[in-house]
Short mmCIF file of C-alpha atoms in Angstrom, two decimals:
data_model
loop_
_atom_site.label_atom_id
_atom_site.label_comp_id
_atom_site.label_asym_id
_atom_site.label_seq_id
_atom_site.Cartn_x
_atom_site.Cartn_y
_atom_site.Cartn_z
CA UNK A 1 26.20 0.38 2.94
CA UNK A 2 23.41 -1.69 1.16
CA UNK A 3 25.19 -5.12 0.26
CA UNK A 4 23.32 -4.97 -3.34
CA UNK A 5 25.47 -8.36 -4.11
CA UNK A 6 24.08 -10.44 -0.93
CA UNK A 7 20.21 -8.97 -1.53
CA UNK A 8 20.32 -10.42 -5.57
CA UNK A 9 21.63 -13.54 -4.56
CA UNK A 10 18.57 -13.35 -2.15
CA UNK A 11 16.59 -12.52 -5.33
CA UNK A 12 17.01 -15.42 -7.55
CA UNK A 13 15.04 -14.53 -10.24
CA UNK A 14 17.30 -11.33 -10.43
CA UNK A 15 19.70 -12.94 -12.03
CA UNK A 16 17.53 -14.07 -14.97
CA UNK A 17 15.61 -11.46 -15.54
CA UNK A 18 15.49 -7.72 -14.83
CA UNK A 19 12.05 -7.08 -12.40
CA UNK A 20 10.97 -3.97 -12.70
CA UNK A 21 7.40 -4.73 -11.28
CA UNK A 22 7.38 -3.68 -7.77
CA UNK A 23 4.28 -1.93 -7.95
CA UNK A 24 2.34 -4.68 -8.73
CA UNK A 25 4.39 -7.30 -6.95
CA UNK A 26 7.69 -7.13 -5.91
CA UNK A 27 10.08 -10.78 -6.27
CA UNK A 28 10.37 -11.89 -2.24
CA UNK A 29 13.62 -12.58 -0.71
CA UNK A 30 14.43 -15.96 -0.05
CA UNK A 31 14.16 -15.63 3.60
CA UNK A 32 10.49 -14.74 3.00
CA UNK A 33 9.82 -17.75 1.42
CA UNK A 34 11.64 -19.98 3.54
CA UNK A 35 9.52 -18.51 6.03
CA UNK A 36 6.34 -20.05 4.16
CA UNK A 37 7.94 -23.48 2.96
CA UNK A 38 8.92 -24.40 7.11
CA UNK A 39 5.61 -23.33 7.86
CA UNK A 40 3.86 -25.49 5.46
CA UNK A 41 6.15 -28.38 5.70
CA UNK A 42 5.34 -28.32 10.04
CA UNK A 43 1.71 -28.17 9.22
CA UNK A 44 2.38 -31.45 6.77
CA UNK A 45 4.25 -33.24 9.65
CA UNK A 46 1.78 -32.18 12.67
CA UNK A 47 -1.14 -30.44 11.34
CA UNK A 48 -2.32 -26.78 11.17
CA UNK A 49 -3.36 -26.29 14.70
CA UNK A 50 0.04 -27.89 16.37
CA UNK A 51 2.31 -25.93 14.13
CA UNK A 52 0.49 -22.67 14.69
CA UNK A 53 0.54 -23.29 18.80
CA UNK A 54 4.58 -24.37 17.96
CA UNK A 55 5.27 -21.24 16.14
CA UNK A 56 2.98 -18.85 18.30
CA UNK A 57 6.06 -17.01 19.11
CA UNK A 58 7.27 -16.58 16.20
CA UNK A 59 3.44 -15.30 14.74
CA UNK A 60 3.05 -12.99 17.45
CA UNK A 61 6.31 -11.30 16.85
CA UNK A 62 4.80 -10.23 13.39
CA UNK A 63 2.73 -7.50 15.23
CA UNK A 64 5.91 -6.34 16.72
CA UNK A 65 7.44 -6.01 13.55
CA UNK A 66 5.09 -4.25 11.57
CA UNK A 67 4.75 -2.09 14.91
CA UNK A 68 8.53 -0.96 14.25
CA UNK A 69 7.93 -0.53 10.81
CA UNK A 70 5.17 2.15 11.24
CA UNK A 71 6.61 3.61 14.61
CA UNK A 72 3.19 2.15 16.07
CA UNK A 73 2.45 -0.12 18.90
CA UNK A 74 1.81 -3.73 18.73
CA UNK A 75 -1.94 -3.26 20.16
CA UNK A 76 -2.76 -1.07 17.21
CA UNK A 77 -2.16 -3.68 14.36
CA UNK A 78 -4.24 -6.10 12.46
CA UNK A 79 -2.82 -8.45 10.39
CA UNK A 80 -5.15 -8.57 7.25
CA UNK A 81 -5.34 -10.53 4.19
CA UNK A 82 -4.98 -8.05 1.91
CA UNK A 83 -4.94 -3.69 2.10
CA UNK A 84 -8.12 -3.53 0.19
CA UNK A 85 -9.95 -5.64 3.24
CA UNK A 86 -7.82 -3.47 5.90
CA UNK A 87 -8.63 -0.74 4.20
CA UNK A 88 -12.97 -1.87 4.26
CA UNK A 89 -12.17 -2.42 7.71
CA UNK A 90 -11.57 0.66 8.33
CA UNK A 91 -13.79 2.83 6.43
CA UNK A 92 -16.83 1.22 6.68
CA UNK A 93 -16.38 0.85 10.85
CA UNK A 94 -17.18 4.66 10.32
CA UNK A 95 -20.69 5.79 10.70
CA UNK A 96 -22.02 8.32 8.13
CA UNK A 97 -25.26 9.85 7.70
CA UNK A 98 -27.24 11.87 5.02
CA UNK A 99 -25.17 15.60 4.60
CA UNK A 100 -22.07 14.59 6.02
CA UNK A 101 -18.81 14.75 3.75
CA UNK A 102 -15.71 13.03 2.58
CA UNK A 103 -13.27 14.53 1.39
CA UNK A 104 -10.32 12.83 -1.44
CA UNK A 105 -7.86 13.41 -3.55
CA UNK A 106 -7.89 13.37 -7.37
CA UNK A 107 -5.44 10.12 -7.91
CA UNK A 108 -7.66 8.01 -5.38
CA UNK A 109 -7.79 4.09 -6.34
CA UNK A 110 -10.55 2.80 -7.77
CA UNK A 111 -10.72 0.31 -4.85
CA UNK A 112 -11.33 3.18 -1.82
CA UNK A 113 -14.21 4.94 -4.77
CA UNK A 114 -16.55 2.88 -5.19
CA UNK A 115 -16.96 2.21 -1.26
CA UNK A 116 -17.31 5.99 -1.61
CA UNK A 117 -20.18 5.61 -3.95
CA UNK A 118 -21.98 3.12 -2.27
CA UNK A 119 -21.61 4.31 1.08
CA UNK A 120 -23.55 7.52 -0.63
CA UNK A 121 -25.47 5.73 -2.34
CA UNK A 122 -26.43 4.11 1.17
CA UNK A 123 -26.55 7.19 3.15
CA UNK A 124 -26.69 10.56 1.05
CA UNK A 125 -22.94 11.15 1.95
CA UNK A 126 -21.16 13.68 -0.15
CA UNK A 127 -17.69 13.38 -2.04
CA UNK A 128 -16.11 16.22 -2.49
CA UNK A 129 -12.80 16.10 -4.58
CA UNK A 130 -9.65 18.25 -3.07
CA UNK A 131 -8.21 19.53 -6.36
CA UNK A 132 -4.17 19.33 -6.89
CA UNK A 133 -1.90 22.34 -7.20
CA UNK A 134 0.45 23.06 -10.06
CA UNK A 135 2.37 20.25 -9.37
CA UNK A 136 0.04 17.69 -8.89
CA UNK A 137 0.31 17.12 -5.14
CA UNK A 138 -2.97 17.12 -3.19
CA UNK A 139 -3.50 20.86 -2.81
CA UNK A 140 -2.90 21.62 1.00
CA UNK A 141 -4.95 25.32 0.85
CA UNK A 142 -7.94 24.05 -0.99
CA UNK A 143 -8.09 21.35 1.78
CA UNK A 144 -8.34 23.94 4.42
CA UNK A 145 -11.18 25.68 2.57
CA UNK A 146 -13.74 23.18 2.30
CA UNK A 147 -13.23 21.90 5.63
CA UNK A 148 -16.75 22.35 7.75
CA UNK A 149 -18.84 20.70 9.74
CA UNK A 150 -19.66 18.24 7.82
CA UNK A 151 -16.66 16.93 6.64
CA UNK A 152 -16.91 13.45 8.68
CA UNK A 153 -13.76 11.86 7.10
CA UNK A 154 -10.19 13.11 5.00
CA UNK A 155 -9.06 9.84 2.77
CA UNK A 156 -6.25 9.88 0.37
CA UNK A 157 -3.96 7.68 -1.40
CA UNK A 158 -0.51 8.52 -0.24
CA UNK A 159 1.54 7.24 -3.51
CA UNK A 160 -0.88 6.28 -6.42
CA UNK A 161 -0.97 2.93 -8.17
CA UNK A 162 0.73 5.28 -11.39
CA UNK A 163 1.70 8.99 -11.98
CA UNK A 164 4.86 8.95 -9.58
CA UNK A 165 2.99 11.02 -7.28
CA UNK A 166 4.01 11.09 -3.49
CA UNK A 167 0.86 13.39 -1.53
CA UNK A 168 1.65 15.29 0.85
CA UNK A 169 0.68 13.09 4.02
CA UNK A 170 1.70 13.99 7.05
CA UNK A 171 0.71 17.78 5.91
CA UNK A 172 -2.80 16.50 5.27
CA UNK A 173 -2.42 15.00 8.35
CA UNK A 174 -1.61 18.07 10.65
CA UNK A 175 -4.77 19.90 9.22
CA UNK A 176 -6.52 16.61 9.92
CA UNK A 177 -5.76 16.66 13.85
CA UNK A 178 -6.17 20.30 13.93
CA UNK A 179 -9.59 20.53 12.62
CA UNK A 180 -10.88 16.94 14.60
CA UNK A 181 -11.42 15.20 11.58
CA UNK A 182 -10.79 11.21 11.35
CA UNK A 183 -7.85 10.67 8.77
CA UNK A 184 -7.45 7.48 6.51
CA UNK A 185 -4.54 6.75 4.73
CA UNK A 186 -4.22 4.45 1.47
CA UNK A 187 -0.47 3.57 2.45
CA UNK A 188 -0.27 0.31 -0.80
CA UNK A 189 2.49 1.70 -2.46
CA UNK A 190 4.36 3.33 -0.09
CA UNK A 191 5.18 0.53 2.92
CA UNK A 192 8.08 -0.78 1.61
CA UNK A 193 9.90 2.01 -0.51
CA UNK A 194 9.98 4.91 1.87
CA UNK A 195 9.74 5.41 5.75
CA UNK A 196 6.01 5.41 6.96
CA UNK A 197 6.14 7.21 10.40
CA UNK A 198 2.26 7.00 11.93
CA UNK A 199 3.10 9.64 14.19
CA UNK A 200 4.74 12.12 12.09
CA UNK A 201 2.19 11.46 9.83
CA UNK A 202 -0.92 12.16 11.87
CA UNK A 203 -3.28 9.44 10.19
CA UNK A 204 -5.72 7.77 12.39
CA UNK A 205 -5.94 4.73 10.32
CA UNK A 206 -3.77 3.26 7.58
CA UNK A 207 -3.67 0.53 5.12
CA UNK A 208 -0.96 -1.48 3.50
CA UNK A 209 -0.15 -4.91 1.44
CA UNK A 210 2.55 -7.19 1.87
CA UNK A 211 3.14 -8.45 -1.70
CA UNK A 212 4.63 -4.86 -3.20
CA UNK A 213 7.37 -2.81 -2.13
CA UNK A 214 7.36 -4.72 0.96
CA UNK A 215 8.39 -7.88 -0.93
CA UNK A 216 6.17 -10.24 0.74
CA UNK A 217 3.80 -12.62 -0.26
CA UNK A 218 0.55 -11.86 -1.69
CA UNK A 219 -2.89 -12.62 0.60
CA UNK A 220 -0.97 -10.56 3.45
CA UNK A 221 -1.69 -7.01 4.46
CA UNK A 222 -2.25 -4.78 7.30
CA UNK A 223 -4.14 -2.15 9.04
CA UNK A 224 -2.80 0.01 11.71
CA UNK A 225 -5.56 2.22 14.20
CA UNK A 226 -4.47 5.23 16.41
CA UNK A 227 -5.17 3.26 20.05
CA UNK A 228 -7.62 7.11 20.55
CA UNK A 229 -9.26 6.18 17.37
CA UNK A 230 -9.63 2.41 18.31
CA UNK A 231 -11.97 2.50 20.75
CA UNK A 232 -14.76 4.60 18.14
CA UNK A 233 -14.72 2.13 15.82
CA UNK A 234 -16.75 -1.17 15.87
CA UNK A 235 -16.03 -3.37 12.38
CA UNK A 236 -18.50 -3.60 10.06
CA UNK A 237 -18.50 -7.68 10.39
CA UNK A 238 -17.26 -9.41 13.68
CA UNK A 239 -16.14 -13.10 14.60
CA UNK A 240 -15.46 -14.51 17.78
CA UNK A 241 -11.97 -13.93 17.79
CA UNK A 242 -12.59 -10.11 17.20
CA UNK A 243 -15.39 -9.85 19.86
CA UNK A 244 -15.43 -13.24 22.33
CA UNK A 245 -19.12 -14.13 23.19
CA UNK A 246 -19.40 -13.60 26.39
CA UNK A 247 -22.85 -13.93 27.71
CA UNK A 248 -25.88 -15.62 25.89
CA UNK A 249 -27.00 -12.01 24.53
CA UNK A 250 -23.61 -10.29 24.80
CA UNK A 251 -20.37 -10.24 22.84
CA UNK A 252 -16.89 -7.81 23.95
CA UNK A 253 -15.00 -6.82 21.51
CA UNK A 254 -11.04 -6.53 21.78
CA UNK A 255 -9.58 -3.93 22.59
CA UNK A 256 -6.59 -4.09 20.33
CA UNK A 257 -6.86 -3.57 16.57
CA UNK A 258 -7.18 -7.54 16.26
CA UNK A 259 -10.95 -6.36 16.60
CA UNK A 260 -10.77 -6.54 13.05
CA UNK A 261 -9.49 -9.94 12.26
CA UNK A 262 -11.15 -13.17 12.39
CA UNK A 263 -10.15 -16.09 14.30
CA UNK A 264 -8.41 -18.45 10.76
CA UNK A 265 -5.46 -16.97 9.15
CA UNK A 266 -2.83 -18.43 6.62
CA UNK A 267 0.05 -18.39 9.03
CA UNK A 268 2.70 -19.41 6.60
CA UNK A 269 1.66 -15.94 4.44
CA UNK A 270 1.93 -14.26 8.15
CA UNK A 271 5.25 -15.70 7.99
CA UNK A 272 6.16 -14.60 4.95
CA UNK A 273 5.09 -10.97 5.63
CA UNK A 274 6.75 -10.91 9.48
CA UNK A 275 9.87 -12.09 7.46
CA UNK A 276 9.73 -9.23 4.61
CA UNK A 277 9.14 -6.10 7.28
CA UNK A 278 12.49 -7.98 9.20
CA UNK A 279 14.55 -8.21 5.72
CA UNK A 280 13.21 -4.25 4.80
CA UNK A 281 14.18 -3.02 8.43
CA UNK A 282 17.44 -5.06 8.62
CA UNK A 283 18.58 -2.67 5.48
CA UNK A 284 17.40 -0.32 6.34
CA UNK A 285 14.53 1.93 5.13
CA UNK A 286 16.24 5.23 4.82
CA UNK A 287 18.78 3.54 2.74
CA UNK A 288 16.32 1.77 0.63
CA UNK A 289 13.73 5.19 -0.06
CA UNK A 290 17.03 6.51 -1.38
CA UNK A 291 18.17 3.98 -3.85
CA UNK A 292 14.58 3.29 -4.72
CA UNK A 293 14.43 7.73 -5.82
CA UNK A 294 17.98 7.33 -7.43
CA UNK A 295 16.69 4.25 -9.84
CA UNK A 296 13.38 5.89 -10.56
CA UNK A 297 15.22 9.37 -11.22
CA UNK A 298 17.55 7.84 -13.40
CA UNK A 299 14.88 5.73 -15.52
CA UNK A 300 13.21 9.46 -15.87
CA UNK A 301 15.95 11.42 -16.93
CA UNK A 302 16.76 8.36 -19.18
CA UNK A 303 13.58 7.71 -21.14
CA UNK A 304 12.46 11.68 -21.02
CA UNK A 305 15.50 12.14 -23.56
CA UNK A 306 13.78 8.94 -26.04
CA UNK A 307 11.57 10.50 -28.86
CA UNK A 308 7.97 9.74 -28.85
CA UNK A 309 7.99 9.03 -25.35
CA UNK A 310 6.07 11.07 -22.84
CA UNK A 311 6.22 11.23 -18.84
CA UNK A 312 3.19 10.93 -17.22
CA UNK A 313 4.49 11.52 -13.97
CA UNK A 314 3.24 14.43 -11.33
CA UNK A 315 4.53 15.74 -7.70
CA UNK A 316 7.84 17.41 -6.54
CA UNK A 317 9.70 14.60 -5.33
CA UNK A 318 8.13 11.61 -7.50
CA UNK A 319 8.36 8.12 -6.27
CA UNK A 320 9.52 4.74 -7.42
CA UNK A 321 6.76 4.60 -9.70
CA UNK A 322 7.27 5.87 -13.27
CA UNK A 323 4.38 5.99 -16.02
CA UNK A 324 4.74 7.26 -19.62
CA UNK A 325 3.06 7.12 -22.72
CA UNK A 326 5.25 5.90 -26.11
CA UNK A 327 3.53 7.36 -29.39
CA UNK A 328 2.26 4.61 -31.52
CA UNK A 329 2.41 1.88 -29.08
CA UNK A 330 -0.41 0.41 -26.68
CA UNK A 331 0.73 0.18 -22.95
CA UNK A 332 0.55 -3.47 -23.10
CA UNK A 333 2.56 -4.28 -26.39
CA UNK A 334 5.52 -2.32 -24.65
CA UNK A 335 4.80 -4.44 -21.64
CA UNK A 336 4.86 -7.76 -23.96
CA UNK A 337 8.00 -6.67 -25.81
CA UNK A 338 9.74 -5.46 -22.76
CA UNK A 339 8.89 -8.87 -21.29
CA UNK A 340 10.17 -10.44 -24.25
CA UNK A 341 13.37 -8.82 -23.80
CA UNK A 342 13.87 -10.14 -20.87
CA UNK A 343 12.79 -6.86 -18.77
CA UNK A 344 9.52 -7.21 -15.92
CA UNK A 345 7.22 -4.01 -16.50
CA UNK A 346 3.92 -3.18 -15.53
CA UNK A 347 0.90 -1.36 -17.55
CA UNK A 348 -1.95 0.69 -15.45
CA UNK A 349 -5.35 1.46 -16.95
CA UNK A 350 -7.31 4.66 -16.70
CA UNK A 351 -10.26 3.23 -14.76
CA UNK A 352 -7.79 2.48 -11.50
CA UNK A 353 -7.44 6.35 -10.93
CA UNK A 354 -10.71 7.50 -13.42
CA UNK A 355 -10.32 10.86 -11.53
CA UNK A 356 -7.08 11.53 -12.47
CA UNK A 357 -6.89 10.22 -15.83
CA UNK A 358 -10.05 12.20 -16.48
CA UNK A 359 -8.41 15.06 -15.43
CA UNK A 360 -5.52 14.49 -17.46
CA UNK A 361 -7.00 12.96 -20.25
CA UNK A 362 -4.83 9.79 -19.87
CA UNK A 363 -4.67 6.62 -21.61
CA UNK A 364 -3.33 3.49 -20.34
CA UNK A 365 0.27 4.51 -19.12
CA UNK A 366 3.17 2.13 -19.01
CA UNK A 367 3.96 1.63 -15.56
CA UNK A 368 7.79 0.73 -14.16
CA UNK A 369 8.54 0.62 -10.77
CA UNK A 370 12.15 0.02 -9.82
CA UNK A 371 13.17 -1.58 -6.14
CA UNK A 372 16.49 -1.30 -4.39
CA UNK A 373 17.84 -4.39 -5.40
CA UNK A 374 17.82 -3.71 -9.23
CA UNK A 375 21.47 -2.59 -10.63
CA UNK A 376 21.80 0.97 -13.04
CA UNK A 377 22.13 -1.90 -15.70
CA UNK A 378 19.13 -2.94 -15.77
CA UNK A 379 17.70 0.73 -15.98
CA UNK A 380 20.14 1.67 -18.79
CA UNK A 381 18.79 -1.85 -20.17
CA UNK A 382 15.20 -1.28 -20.16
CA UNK A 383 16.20 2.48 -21.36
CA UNK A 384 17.94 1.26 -24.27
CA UNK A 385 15.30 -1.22 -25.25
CA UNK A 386 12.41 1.55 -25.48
CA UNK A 387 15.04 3.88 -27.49
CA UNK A 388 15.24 0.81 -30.03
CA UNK A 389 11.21 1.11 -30.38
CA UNK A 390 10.34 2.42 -33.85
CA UNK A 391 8.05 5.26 -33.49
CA UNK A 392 4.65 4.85 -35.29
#
């Protein structure tokens, strides 16, 4: 049973207000920042490099960690700043020429698009969108049709920074591995509020941040590389902790994922984030992707029933991530009177899934994202706030 009691008084902040952020960036546990504050406070005392070689143990263990988290091994984790530079890491260590092909979903982030377009721009690449089926999902069929040749490279956006859409990943990823095709995996918004299995999944590379569902700090990320996958991929920029100079005219590079880091690191935020995967997998992450679909589901069914108020959200099984429109009010004044309320929401602009909110002709959607430790109260609270909203 998830001690919901012992995690808020974890969550100070929980008991003034009710955070219903997570998407963005979730309130850390107080062992997370602990975590930072005895880092810093041993780097005041003895310096930066002493308290890194004291706590070496301690760092190193974060690989293990985020190893168990994805069902990966150690050797195929880098510990990044952020997901958007894991995710670089990644995609531009692949090597693309003119009449090749990518292929994406319609609720990609902005972020992983333009490093389409200029990676096209650069090469003559193609992008070709997979359209979605009736429900919204990625659709699986249509991927398996415009698969050729060509196609040098499958990347999607598992859950999407709005819509409450969960794709179909470890499908995607079967076809993937059938057809020889590298698979990348946008994994943001799903580390953290549902189990992420590599190896059911099938990706060969996948991307994550610290700072949302994960609860850790911001600045921390990761990037996880099948160890087959590794070994065809040199980074796009290289230090001499990634590849030690060996030789006057020669470097090696690693052969562990750590190929793509660079030799300084905030350890404290490395901390932080080896302390946030302990606190997720010491609860539990079956128990937490099931509390985080009963809050979401019951935000739905709550605010669906409110006048004026439309959901925005796609998919069979939606996530933790709920978006809706509410007629006569920008996004961001219900964000600013929620916030004045006392209630933590979010707001998500078209241009951060263009695609999709082309597609769908959205504008900017209110954006709430509930986490395991908030309480039905503070659902039925936010619920009852936007009911009080006097339609325009």
């Amino acid at each position: 049973m998830m001690d919901i009691d012992r995690i808020r008084r974890e969550t100070p902040a929980a008991s003034r207000l009710a955070y219903l952020h997570n998407a963005g960036a979730a309130l850390m546990p107080a062992p997370v920042v602990a975590a930072m504050k005895e880092h810093i406070d041993l780097e005041s005392e003895i310096g930066g490099y002493a308290a890194a070689d004291r706590e070496s143990r301690r760092l190193e263990s974060v690989y293990g960690s985020v190893a168990r988290l994805l069902n990966a091994a150690p050797d195929e984790i880098a510990l990044m700043e952020n997901a958007t530079v894991a995710w670089q890491m990644a995609f531009y260590a692949l090597q693309f020429r003119d009449g090749d092909r990518i292929l994406t979903a319609e609720a990609e982030y902005a972020a992983n698009y333009v490093a389409f377009l200029q990676v096209a721009k650069r090469t003559g690449v193609a992008i070709d969108i997979v359209p979605s089926d009736a429900s919204g999902e990625l659709d699986l069929a249509a991927l398996e049709r415009m698969i050729d040749e060509r196609v040098k490279l499958i990347a999607i956006t598992w859950v999407p920074t709005n819509g409450g859409l969960v794709n179909p990943a470890a499908a995607v990823g079967r076809i993937a591995r059938a057809r020889g095709i590298p698979y990348l995996l946008d994994a943001c918004q799903a580390v953290g509020q549902m189990a992420v299995d590599v190896e059911a999944i099938g990706c060969d590379m996948l991307s994550a941040t610290g700072r949302k569902f994960l609860r850790g700090p911001r600045g921390t990320g990761f990037l996880y590389v099948r160890r087959a996958m590794l070994h065809q991929l040199e980074p796009p920029m290289i230090d001499h902790f990634a590849a030690p100079w060996v030789s006057r005219d020669a470097y090696r590079l690693r052969d562990d994922a750590r190929r793509f880091e660079t030799w300084e690191n905030n350890y404290a935020a490395r901390l932080g984030l080896g302390a946030a995967v302990d606190y997720a997998l010491d609860i539990g992450i079956g128990p937490i992707e099931r509390r985080c679909r009963m809050l979401a589901d019951r935000l739905r069914g709550g605010v669906a029933s409110i006048r004026g108020i439309r959901i925005r959200d796609l998919g069979r099984a939606p996530g933790a991530i709920v978006s809706f429109t509410v007629e006569g009010y920008e996004a961001e004044a219900v964000v600013s009177g929620s916030a004045a309320a006392g209630i933590t929401i979010g707001a998500s602009d078209p241009s951060s899934t263009r695609i999709d909110a082309e597609i769908r002709s959205l504008p900017p959607v209110v954006r709430v994202s509930p986490h395991y430790y908030n309480t039905e109260a503070e659902i039925d609270r936010l619920i009852a706030h936007l009911a009080g909203l006097t339609p325009r």
